[in-house]
Short mmCIF file of N, CA and C in Angstrom, two decimals:
data_model
loop_
_atom_site.label_atom_id
_atom_site.label_comp_id
_atom_site.label_asym_id
_atom_site.label_seq_id
_atom_site.Cartn_x
_atom_site.Cartn_y
_atom_site.Cartn_z
N MET A 56 0.69 -1.42 0.24
CA MET A 56 -0.32 0.11 0.23
C MET A 56 0.68 1.20 0.04
N GLU A 57 0.79 2.40 -0.50
CA GLU A 57 0.84 3.39 -0.50
C GLU A 57 0.51 4.28 -0.04
N ALA A 58 1.84 5.80 0.41
CA ALA A 58 1.38 6.29 1.56
C ALA A 58 0.83 6.91 1.69
N GLY A 59 0.01 7.29 0.68
CA GLY A 59 -0.98 8.12 0.47
C GLY A 59 -2.66 7.01 0.99
N THR A 60 -1.98 5.96 0.87
CA THR A 60 -3.45 5.03 0.85
C THR A 60 -4.02 4.92 2.29
N TRP A 61 -3.21 5.05 3.35
CA TRP A 61 -1.99 4.50 4.59
C TRP A 61 -2.96 5.79 5.34
N VAL A 62 -2.81 6.92 4.86
CA VAL A 62 -2.79 7.81 5.35
C VAL A 62 -4.69 8.28 5.14
N ALA A 63 -4.70 7.90 4.48
CA ALA A 63 -6.72 8.14 4.06
C ALA A 63 -7.04 6.55 4.63
N LEU A 64 -6.69 6.07 4.87
CA LEU A 64 -7.26 4.70 6.03
C LEU A 64 -7.52 5.31 7.67
N VAL A 65 -5.81 5.73 7.99
CA VAL A 65 -6.10 6.10 9.29
C VAL A 65 -6.88 7.25 9.60
N LEU A 66 -6.77 8.19 8.85
CA LEU A 66 -7.44 9.32 8.25
C LEU A 66 -8.96 9.33 8.32
N GLY A 67 -9.06 8.05 7.95
CA GLY A 67 -11.10 6.79 8.16
C GLY A 67 -11.49 6.72 8.78
N ILE A 68 -10.53 5.71 9.36
CA ILE A 68 -10.34 5.05 10.88
C ILE A 68 -10.62 6.20 11.68
N GLY A 69 -10.05 6.89 11.95
CA GLY A 69 -9.99 8.01 13.06
C GLY A 69 -11.02 9.46 12.45
N GLY A 70 -11.25 9.58 11.80
CA GLY A 70 -12.77 10.32 11.77
C GLY A 70 -13.61 9.34 11.82
N ALA A 71 -14.07 7.88 11.06
CA ALA A 71 -15.38 7.28 12.07
C ALA A 71 -15.39 7.11 13.67
N GLY A 72 -13.54 6.51 13.80
CA GLY A 72 -14.32 6.53 15.01
C GLY A 72 -14.38 7.89 16.00
N TRP A 73 -13.82 9.47 16.04
CA TRP A 73 -14.34 10.56 16.10
C TRP A 73 -15.72 10.55 16.25
N ALA A 74 -16.16 10.75 14.98
CA ALA A 74 -17.93 10.15 14.62
C ALA A 74 -18.96 9.64 15.64
N ILE A 75 -18.52 8.50 16.16
CA ILE A 75 -18.74 7.80 16.41
C ILE A 75 -19.09 8.22 18.39
N THR A 76 -17.38 8.62 18.97
CA THR A 76 -17.57 8.76 20.13
C THR A 76 -18.57 10.62 20.18
N GLN A 77 -18.33 11.09 19.37
CA GLN A 77 -19.52 12.78 19.59
C GLN A 77 -21.18 12.25 19.37
N PHE A 78 -21.15 11.13 18.72
CA PHE A 78 -22.56 10.56 18.18
C PHE A 78 -22.63 9.67 19.84
N PHE A 79 -21.84 9.32 20.34
CA PHE A 79 -22.89 8.69 21.79
C PHE A 79 -21.88 10.79 23.06
N VAL A 80 -21.52 11.22 22.37
CA VAL A 80 -21.16 12.15 23.69
C VAL A 80 -22.37 13.22 23.16
N THR A 81 -22.68 13.11 22.25
CA THR A 81 -23.68 14.19 22.17
C THR A 81 -25.18 13.32 22.77
N ARG A 82 -25.20 12.05 22.54
CA ARG A 82 -26.76 11.24 23.39
C ARG A 82 -26.78 11.46 24.41
N LYS A 83 -25.50 11.86 25.36
CA LYS A 83 -25.01 11.51 26.23
C LYS A 83 -26.02 13.15 27.09
N ASP A 84 -24.63 13.95 26.71
CA ASP A 84 -25.18 16.01 26.87
C ASP A 84 -27.09 15.43 26.47
N THR A 85 -27.50 15.36 25.49
CA THR A 85 -29.13 15.11 25.14
C THR A 85 -29.67 14.95 26.34
N ARG A 86 -29.71 13.69 26.94
CA ARG A 86 -30.06 12.89 28.25
C ARG A 86 -30.73 13.74 28.76
N GLU A 87 -29.18 13.98 29.05
CA GLU A 87 -28.98 15.18 30.42
C GLU A 87 -29.71 16.53 30.45
N ARG A 88 -29.24 16.94 29.02
CA ARG A 88 -29.44 18.52 28.71
C ARG A 88 -31.89 18.09 29.25
N ASP A 89 -31.94 17.33 28.66
CA ASP A 89 -33.37 17.04 28.64
C ASP A 89 -34.19 16.75 29.75
N GLU A 90 -33.29 15.42 30.74
CA GLU A 90 -33.89 15.37 31.94
C GLU A 90 -33.24 17.25 32.68
N ARG A 91 -32.31 17.80 32.89
CA ARG A 91 -32.37 19.24 33.42
C ARG A 91 -33.70 19.63 32.72
N ASP A 92 -34.02 19.90 31.69
CA ASP A 92 -35.05 20.27 31.50
C ASP A 92 -36.65 20.19 31.91
N ARG A 93 -36.74 18.65 32.42
CA ARG A 93 -37.95 18.37 32.82
C ARG A 93 -38.74 18.28 34.19
N LEU A 94 -36.89 18.21 35.06
CA LEU A 94 -37.10 18.47 36.03
C LEU A 94 -37.27 19.99 36.23
N GLY A 95 -36.55 21.21 35.17
CA GLY A 95 -36.21 22.68 35.74
C GLY A 95 -38.56 23.34 35.30
N ALA A 96 -38.89 22.08 34.55
CA ALA A 96 -40.78 22.23 33.97
C ALA A 96 -41.41 21.92 35.35
N GLN A 97 -40.34 20.03 36.04
CA GLN A 97 -41.34 20.33 37.25
C GLN A 97 -40.91 21.25 38.29
N ALA A 98 -40.24 21.48 38.30
CA ALA A 98 -39.93 22.55 39.43
C ALA A 98 -40.74 23.90 39.72
N SER A 99 -40.40 24.24 38.04
CA SER A 99 -41.15 25.03 38.21
C SER A 99 -43.13 24.82 37.67
N ALA A 100 -43.43 23.47 37.11
CA ALA A 100 -44.80 23.77 37.26
C ALA A 100 -45.52 23.42 39.17
N GLN A 101 -44.09 23.38 40.35
CA GLN A 101 -44.53 23.17 41.25
C GLN A 101 -44.36 24.93 42.47
N HIS A 102 -44.08 25.60 41.24
CA HIS A 102 -44.00 26.85 42.06
C HIS A 102 -45.37 27.55 42.03
N GLU A 103 -45.68 27.34 40.71
CA GLU A 103 -46.82 27.93 40.12
C GLU A 103 -47.92 27.43 40.89
N ARG A 104 -47.83 25.56 41.88
CA ARG A 104 -49.41 25.20 42.16
C ARG A 104 -48.94 25.88 43.45
N ASP A 105 -47.29 26.01 44.55
CA ASP A 105 -47.31 26.99 45.27
C ASP A 105 -47.90 27.88 45.69
N THR A 106 -47.44 28.96 44.32
CA THR A 106 -47.93 29.90 44.52
C THR A 106 -49.39 30.82 44.50
N GLU A 107 -49.97 29.57 43.71
CA GLU A 107 -51.82 29.69 43.90
C GLU A 107 -52.20 28.97 45.33
N LEU A 108 -51.78 28.28 45.77
CA LEU A 108 -52.23 27.56 46.71
C LEU A 108 -51.80 28.95 47.65
N GLU A 109 -50.77 29.38 47.72
CA GLU A 109 -50.13 30.89 49.07
C GLU A 109 -51.33 31.62 48.86
N ARG A 110 -51.79 32.36 47.16
CA ARG A 110 -52.63 33.52 47.38
C ARG A 110 -54.41 32.87 47.79
N ARG A 111 -54.49 31.74 47.15
CA ARG A 111 -55.66 30.93 47.64
C ARG A 111 -55.74 31.11 49.20
N TRP A 112 -54.42 31.14 49.88
CA TRP A 112 -54.61 31.00 51.77
C TRP A 112 -54.74 31.90 51.65
N VAL A 113 -54.08 33.34 51.75
CA VAL A 113 -53.73 35.05 51.85
C VAL A 113 -55.23 34.85 51.64
N GLN A 114 -55.70 34.63 50.14
CA GLN A 114 -57.16 35.45 50.20
C GLN A 114 -58.28 34.62 50.80
N GLU A 115 -58.12 33.41 51.89
CA GLU A 115 -58.74 33.10 52.55
C GLU A 115 -58.46 33.70 53.59
N LYS A 116 -57.56 34.06 54.34
CA LYS A 116 -57.75 34.54 55.37
C LYS A 116 -58.28 36.49 55.65
N ARG A 117 -57.99 36.31 54.38
CA ARG A 117 -58.53 38.45 53.92
C ARG A 117 -59.88 38.27 54.27
N LEU A 118 -60.33 37.04 53.65
CA LEU A 118 -61.95 37.11 54.18
C LEU A 118 -62.55 36.75 55.76
N ILE A 119 -61.55 35.94 55.76
CA ILE A 119 -61.70 35.50 57.63
C ILE A 119 -61.96 36.93 58.48
N TYR A 120 -61.03 37.89 57.86
CA TYR A 120 -60.04 38.65 58.83
C TYR A 120 -61.48 40.23 58.31
N VAL A 121 -61.92 39.81 57.33
CA VAL A 121 -62.93 40.98 56.88
C VAL A 121 -64.10 40.59 57.76
N ARG A 122 -64.77 39.29 57.52
CA ARG A 122 -65.68 39.05 58.55
C ARG A 122 -65.52 39.76 59.73
N THR A 123 -64.64 39.42 60.42
CA THR A 123 -64.11 39.39 61.53
C THR A 123 -63.89 40.61 62.24
N GLN A 124 -63.41 41.76 61.35
CA GLN A 124 -63.64 42.94 61.60
C GLN A 124 -64.83 43.85 61.69
N THR A 125 -65.53 43.15 60.82
CA THR A 125 -67.14 43.13 60.25
C THR A 125 -68.01 43.36 62.08
N VAL A 126 -67.94 42.12 62.25
CA VAL A 126 -68.63 42.25 63.76
C VAL A 126 -68.11 43.21 64.89
N LEU A 127 -66.73 42.82 65.22
CA LEU A 127 -65.91 43.48 65.66
C LEU A 127 -67.07 45.16 65.32
N SER A 128 -66.72 46.00 64.61
CA SER A 128 -67.86 46.69 64.62
C SER A 128 -68.46 47.28 64.40
N ASP A 129 -69.65 46.18 63.78
CA ASP A 129 -70.57 46.34 64.74
C ASP A 129 -70.68 45.56 66.50
N LEU A 130 -70.38 45.29 66.91
CA LEU A 130 -70.74 44.78 68.19
C LEU A 130 -69.91 46.35 69.02
N LEU A 131 -68.59 47.22 68.80
CA LEU A 131 -69.13 48.44 68.62
C LEU A 131 -70.22 49.37 68.98
N ASP A 132 -69.85 49.36 67.67
CA ASP A 132 -71.15 50.25 66.99
C ASP A 132 -72.28 49.97 68.09
N ALA A 133 -72.41 48.83 67.97
CA ALA A 133 -73.96 48.54 69.10
C ALA A 133 -73.80 49.19 70.83
N ARG A 134 -72.76 48.48 70.86
CA ARG A 134 -72.61 49.10 72.50
C ARG A 134 -72.32 50.51 72.55
N THR A 135 -72.02 51.35 71.84
CA THR A 135 -71.70 52.33 71.65
C THR A 135 -73.47 53.41 71.93
N ASP A 136 -73.67 53.13 70.97
CA ASP A 136 -75.44 53.29 70.75
C ASP A 136 -76.56 52.75 72.55
N MET A 137 -75.58 51.76 72.62
CA MET A 137 -76.89 51.32 74.21
C MET A 137 -76.05 52.03 74.66
N LEU A 138 -75.11 52.56 74.81
CA LEU A 138 -74.59 53.32 76.59
C LEU A 138 -74.95 54.99 75.86
N THR A 139 -75.13 55.82 74.89
CA THR A 139 -75.99 56.34 74.53
C THR A 139 -76.67 56.52 74.65
N LYS A 140 -77.25 56.54 73.67
CA LYS A 140 -79.25 56.41 73.64
C LYS A 140 -80.11 56.28 74.58
N PRO A 141 -81.53 56.68 74.60
CA PRO A 141 -81.57 56.64 76.15
C PRO A 141 -82.70 55.07 76.17
N VAL A 142 -82.18 55.01 77.35
CA VAL A 142 -82.93 53.70 78.05
C VAL A 142 -84.75 53.70 77.42
N GLY A 143 -85.34 52.51 76.45
CA GLY A 143 -86.62 52.77 75.65
C GLY A 143 -86.60 53.17 74.71
N SER A 144 -85.63 53.72 74.36
CA SER A 144 -85.93 54.53 73.17
C SER A 144 -85.72 53.01 71.84
N PRO A 145 -86.40 53.76 70.53
CA PRO A 145 -86.04 53.05 69.60
C PRO A 145 -84.60 52.68 68.94
N GLU A 146 -83.74 54.07 68.77
CA GLU A 146 -82.47 53.61 68.75
C GLU A 146 -82.00 52.39 69.51
N ARG A 147 -81.83 52.98 70.50
CA ARG A 147 -81.43 51.87 71.96
C ARG A 147 -81.74 50.58 71.66
N GLN A 148 -83.07 50.16 71.33
CA GLN A 148 -83.81 48.91 70.84
C GLN A 148 -83.02 48.44 70.12
N ALA A 149 -83.38 49.38 69.08
CA ALA A 149 -82.14 48.55 67.50
C ALA A 149 -80.90 48.40 67.73
N ALA A 150 -80.37 49.28 69.02
CA ALA A 150 -78.76 49.24 69.36
C ALA A 150 -78.49 47.87 69.85
N ILE A 151 -80.04 47.38 70.79
CA ILE A 151 -79.93 45.93 71.50
C ILE A 151 -79.70 45.07 70.23
N ASP A 152 -80.81 45.01 68.69
CA ASP A 152 -81.08 43.78 68.34
C ASP A 152 -79.55 43.65 66.98
N THR A 153 -79.49 45.16 67.05
CA THR A 153 -77.72 44.72 66.16
C THR A 153 -76.59 43.86 67.35
N ASP A 154 -76.78 44.41 68.40
CA ASP A 154 -75.57 43.20 69.33
C ASP A 154 -75.63 42.15 69.07
N ASN A 155 -77.36 41.96 69.47
CA ASN A 155 -77.56 40.15 68.58
C ASN A 155 -77.38 39.18 68.44
N ALA A 156 -77.15 40.58 66.95
CA ALA A 156 -77.10 39.59 65.62
C ALA A 156 -75.41 40.17 65.52
N ALA A 157 -75.10 40.94 65.91
CA ALA A 157 -73.41 40.37 65.78
C ALA A 157 -72.53 39.31 66.78
N SER A 158 -73.30 39.40 67.97
CA SER A 158 -72.90 37.79 68.94
C SER A 158 -73.27 36.88 68.86
N ILE A 159 -74.49 36.65 67.61
CA ILE A 159 -74.18 35.19 66.47
C ILE A 159 -73.44 34.94 66.18
N LEU A 160 -73.15 35.55 65.84
CA LEU A 160 -72.15 35.54 63.62
C LEU A 160 -70.47 35.68 65.01
N MET A 161 -70.70 36.40 65.88
CA MET A 161 -69.36 36.13 66.20
C MET A 161 -69.06 34.69 66.91
N ASN A 162 -69.74 33.83 67.00
CA ASN A 162 -69.89 32.54 66.81
C ASN A 162 -68.55 31.74 65.46
N SER A 163 -69.81 32.13 64.76
CA SER A 163 -68.78 31.45 63.39
C SER A 163 -67.37 32.35 63.36
N VAL A 164 -67.48 33.73 63.46
CA VAL A 164 -66.01 34.19 63.24
C VAL A 164 -65.20 33.57 64.16
N HIS A 165 -65.38 33.37 65.25
CA HIS A 165 -64.78 32.24 66.61
C HIS A 165 -63.90 31.08 66.18
N ALA A 166 -64.96 30.44 65.33
CA ALA A 166 -64.36 28.74 64.67
C ALA A 166 -63.67 29.15 63.88
N GLU A 167 -63.84 30.06 62.45
CA GLU A 167 -62.45 30.55 61.67
C GLU A 167 -61.22 30.85 61.86
N ILE A 168 -61.65 32.32 63.20
CA ILE A 168 -60.24 32.10 63.56
C ILE A 168 -59.32 31.54 64.72
N ASN A 169 -60.05 30.28 64.93
CA ASN A 169 -59.06 28.94 65.72
C ASN A 169 -59.05 28.12 65.40
N LEU A 170 -59.57 27.61 63.95
CA LEU A 170 -58.79 27.12 62.98
C LEU A 170 -58.01 28.35 61.95
N LEU A 171 -57.70 29.17 61.58
CA LEU A 171 -57.10 30.17 60.92
C LEU A 171 -56.17 30.71 61.40
N ALA A 172 -56.24 31.32 62.82
CA ALA A 172 -55.72 32.46 63.22
C ALA A 172 -54.27 32.03 63.67
N PRO A 173 -53.15 32.62 63.23
CA PRO A 173 -52.25 32.47 63.82
C PRO A 173 -52.38 32.75 65.82
N ASP A 174 -51.00 32.86 66.41
CA ASP A 174 -51.89 33.52 67.81
C ASP A 174 -51.62 34.42 68.04
N ALA A 175 -51.05 35.44 67.44
CA ALA A 175 -50.86 36.77 68.17
C ALA A 175 -52.83 37.27 67.35
N VAL A 176 -53.18 36.69 66.81
CA VAL A 176 -54.83 36.82 65.59
C VAL A 176 -55.23 36.82 66.60
N ARG A 177 -55.34 35.13 67.23
CA ARG A 177 -56.72 35.04 68.23
C ARG A 177 -56.24 35.29 68.87
N ASP A 178 -55.56 36.16 69.59
CA ASP A 178 -54.85 36.51 70.80
C ASP A 178 -55.70 37.92 71.32
N ALA A 179 -55.68 39.02 70.05
CA ALA A 179 -56.08 40.02 69.63
C ALA A 179 -57.74 39.94 69.78
N VAL A 180 -58.04 39.11 68.79
CA VAL A 180 -59.62 39.21 68.71
C VAL A 180 -60.23 38.64 70.29
N PHE A 181 -59.76 37.61 70.41
CA PHE A 181 -60.10 37.30 71.55
C PHE A 181 -59.90 38.13 73.44
N ALA A 182 -59.15 39.39 73.19
CA ALA A 182 -59.36 40.13 73.54
C ALA A 182 -59.79 41.03 73.55
N ALA A 183 -60.29 41.80 72.10
CA ALA A 183 -61.41 42.53 71.61
C ALA A 183 -62.70 42.49 71.99
N GLU A 184 -62.49 40.85 71.98
CA GLU A 184 -63.95 40.68 71.71
C GLU A 184 -64.00 40.79 73.18
N GLN A 185 -63.74 40.23 74.33
CA GLN A 185 -63.52 40.24 76.17
C GLN A 185 -64.16 42.02 76.24
N ALA A 186 -62.73 42.57 76.14
CA ALA A 186 -63.49 44.32 75.88
C ALA A 186 -64.31 44.47 75.56
N LEU A 187 -65.24 44.63 74.47
CA LEU A 187 -66.58 44.11 73.80
C LEU A 187 -67.47 43.39 75.15
N GLU A 188 -67.16 42.18 75.39
CA GLU A 188 -67.76 41.72 76.60
C GLU A 188 -68.31 41.74 77.72
N GLU A 189 -66.99 43.21 78.30
CA GLU A 189 -67.07 44.09 79.76
C GLU A 189 -67.86 45.48 79.42
N VAL A 190 -68.14 45.81 78.13
CA VAL A 190 -68.94 46.65 78.10
C VAL A 190 -70.40 46.52 77.99
N GLY A 191 -70.44 45.31 76.74
CA GLY A 191 -71.78 44.68 77.55
C GLY A 191 -72.39 44.45 78.42
N ALA A 192 -71.27 43.40 79.63
CA ALA A 192 -71.69 43.17 80.83
C ALA A 192 -72.17 44.68 81.91
N ALA A 193 -71.54 45.52 82.21
CA ALA A 193 -72.05 46.68 82.28
C ALA A 193 -73.41 47.19 81.57
N LEU A 194 -73.39 47.05 80.92
CA LEU A 194 -74.53 47.99 80.14
C LEU A 194 -76.14 47.05 80.74
N LEU A 195 -75.98 45.94 80.72
CA LEU A 195 -77.56 44.49 80.67
C LEU A 195 -77.12 44.22 81.98
N ILE A 196 -76.40 43.79 83.10
CA ILE A 196 -76.53 43.41 84.26
C ILE A 196 -76.34 44.41 85.17
N ASP A 197 -76.93 44.59 86.28
CA ASP A 197 -76.97 45.32 87.59
C ASP A 197 -76.15 44.61 88.39
N GLY A 198 -75.15 46.02 88.80
CA GLY A 198 -74.37 45.79 90.09
C GLY A 198 -72.61 45.91 88.95
N VAL A 199 -72.69 45.52 88.02
CA VAL A 199 -71.07 45.61 86.63
C VAL A 199 -70.68 46.87 87.39
N ARG A 200 -69.39 46.87 87.66
CA ARG A 200 -68.51 47.98 87.51
C ARG A 200 -68.57 48.25 86.48
N THR A 201 -69.12 49.51 86.11
CA THR A 201 -68.01 50.23 84.20
C THR A 201 -66.93 50.77 84.77
N PRO A 202 -66.46 50.21 83.67
CA PRO A 202 -64.31 50.71 83.30
C PRO A 202 -64.69 52.23 83.09
N PRO A 203 -63.97 52.57 83.95
CA PRO A 203 -63.80 54.97 83.82
C PRO A 203 -64.10 54.85 82.00
N ASP A 204 -63.65 54.14 80.77
CA ASP A 204 -63.76 54.74 79.18
C ASP A 204 -64.53 53.76 78.57
N PRO A 205 -65.39 52.41 79.29
CA PRO A 205 -65.46 51.44 78.32
C PRO A 205 -65.15 51.49 76.74
N ILE A 206 -65.92 52.38 76.16
CA ILE A 206 -65.88 52.71 74.48
C ILE A 206 -64.20 53.04 74.41
N GLY A 207 -63.50 53.59 74.94
CA GLY A 207 -62.40 53.77 74.67
C GLY A 207 -61.16 52.20 75.08
N ALA A 208 -61.50 51.80 75.93
CA ALA A 208 -60.58 50.52 76.15
C ALA A 208 -61.23 49.35 74.66
N ALA A 209 -62.21 49.52 74.47
CA ALA A 209 -62.74 48.56 73.62
C ALA A 209 -62.39 49.15 72.15
N THR A 210 -62.51 50.34 72.30
CA THR A 210 -61.98 51.03 70.46
C THR A 210 -60.45 50.07 70.60
N GLU A 211 -60.10 50.40 71.90
CA GLU A 211 -58.37 50.50 71.52
C GLU A 211 -58.34 48.61 71.42
N SER A 212 -58.81 47.58 72.32
CA SER A 212 -58.62 46.67 72.07
C SER A 212 -58.88 45.59 70.47
N CYS A 213 -60.13 46.76 69.43
CA CYS A 213 -60.46 46.10 68.75
C CYS A 213 -59.54 46.51 67.52
N ARG A 214 -58.93 48.40 67.80
CA ARG A 214 -57.69 48.38 66.31
C ARG A 214 -56.54 47.61 66.68
N ALA A 215 -56.49 47.21 68.20
CA ALA A 215 -55.21 45.76 68.57
C ALA A 215 -55.49 44.65 67.35
N ALA A 216 -57.04 44.99 66.94
CA ALA A 216 -57.00 43.69 66.85
C ALA A 216 -57.19 43.76 64.98
N LEU A 217 -57.71 44.60 64.66
CA LEU A 217 -57.30 44.79 63.26
C LEU A 217 -55.81 45.39 63.11
N ASN A 218 -55.20 45.40 63.95
CA ASN A 218 -53.37 45.11 63.56
C ASN A 218 -52.69 44.08 63.43
N ALA A 219 -53.52 43.52 64.52
CA ALA A 219 -52.84 41.93 64.68
C ALA A 219 -53.14 41.63 63.00
N MET A 220 -54.26 41.05 62.81
CA MET A 220 -55.00 41.17 61.84
C MET A 220 -54.60 41.62 60.24
N ARG A 221 -53.90 42.82 60.52
CA ARG A 221 -52.47 43.37 58.62
C ARG A 221 -51.73 42.74 59.08
N ALA A 222 -51.17 42.71 60.20
CA ALA A 222 -50.38 42.23 60.19
C ALA A 222 -49.47 40.81 59.37
N ASP A 223 -50.84 39.89 59.74
CA ASP A 223 -50.69 38.90 59.42
C ASP A 223 -50.35 38.93 57.99
N LEU A 224 -51.13 39.35 57.37
CA LEU A 224 -51.23 39.82 55.81
C LEU A 224 -50.66 40.44 54.95
N GLY A 225 -49.29 41.11 56.17
CA GLY A 225 -48.24 41.69 55.62
C GLY A 225 -48.47 42.92 55.86
N ILE A 226 -49.55 43.78 55.77
CA ILE A 226 -49.72 45.23 55.64
C ILE A 226 -49.69 45.88 57.21
N GLY A 227 -49.55 47.44 56.78
CA GLY A 227 -49.28 47.95 58.15
C GLY A 227 -50.30 48.37 58.92
N PRO A 228 -49.79 48.59 60.50
CA PRO A 228 -50.97 49.23 60.85
C PRO A 228 -51.57 50.15 60.95
N VAL A 229 -52.44 50.38 60.75
CA VAL A 229 -53.90 51.31 61.03
C VAL A 229 -53.85 52.54 62.72
N ARG A 230 -53.19 53.74 62.80
CA ARG A 230 -53.47 54.28 63.60
C ARG A 230 -54.96 54.81 64.62
N ASP A 231 -55.64 55.05 63.67
CA ASP A 231 -57.68 54.88 64.50
C ASP A 231 -58.34 54.19 64.30
N TRP A 232 -59.13 53.11 64.96
CA TRP A 232 -60.15 52.93 64.15
C TRP A 232 -61.28 53.57 64.13
N ARG A 233 -61.72 53.10 62.67
CA ARG A 233 -62.81 54.45 62.34
C ARG A 233 -64.39 52.77 61.73
N THR A 234 -65.06 53.26 61.86
CA THR A 234 -66.62 52.68 61.64
C THR A 234 -67.15 53.40 60.39
N ALA A 235 -67.80 52.59 59.90
CA ALA A 235 -68.38 53.36 58.36
C ALA A 235 -69.31 54.78 59.04
N ILE A 236 -70.05 54.58 60.14
CA ILE A 236 -70.44 55.54 60.55
C ILE A 236 -69.48 56.98 61.18
N GLU A 237 -68.01 56.47 61.39
CA GLU A 237 -67.52 57.93 61.23
C GLU A 237 -66.75 58.11 59.67
N ASP A 238 -66.63 57.13 58.81
CA ASP A 238 -66.33 57.83 57.36
C ASP A 238 -67.62 58.99 57.00
#
C-alpha cells in the first residue's frame, strides 16, 4: 500500500472513531439536558402550584379577617349606641338587636379564627371581644362596675385586633379605629 492510502485509511478510521465518539457524547449530553429541562419544568409547575395555594390561602384569611372586622365593628357600634341612647328609645332597641345579631355572628367568626389564624391574631381578637363583653355586661347586668372609659378601652382593643390581622396579611398598622358611621 502506498503512503497516501495509509494516510487516507488512518484519517478515515480516525474520523469514523471521532464521529462515533461525538455521537455518544452528544447523545449523553442530550439526555442530561432533557432531564434537566424536565426537572426544571416540574420545579416550575410546583412553584406555580405553591404560589397559587399561597394566594388562595391569603385570600381566605383576608375574607375571614374582613368578617371578623365587620363583627367587631358592629359590636362596638351597637355597644356605643346602647351606652349613649336613652333607655326605652327605638334607637337603643335597634342597638340591642344589632348587638344580638353581631354576637351570633361572632360564634362563626370564632370557629374560623380558631382554625386558621395565628396565635397573635387569635389573642388580639379574643381580647377585643373580651373588652366588648365587659361593656355589654356593664350595660345589661346591674351591679357590674363600668370601667372609666369602656368604649375607649374596647375601641383600643378592636384597633389592636385589626392591626394583628393586618400584620398577618403583611399590611401596615392603622392609627385609628374608624367605623362606617364615622367615615
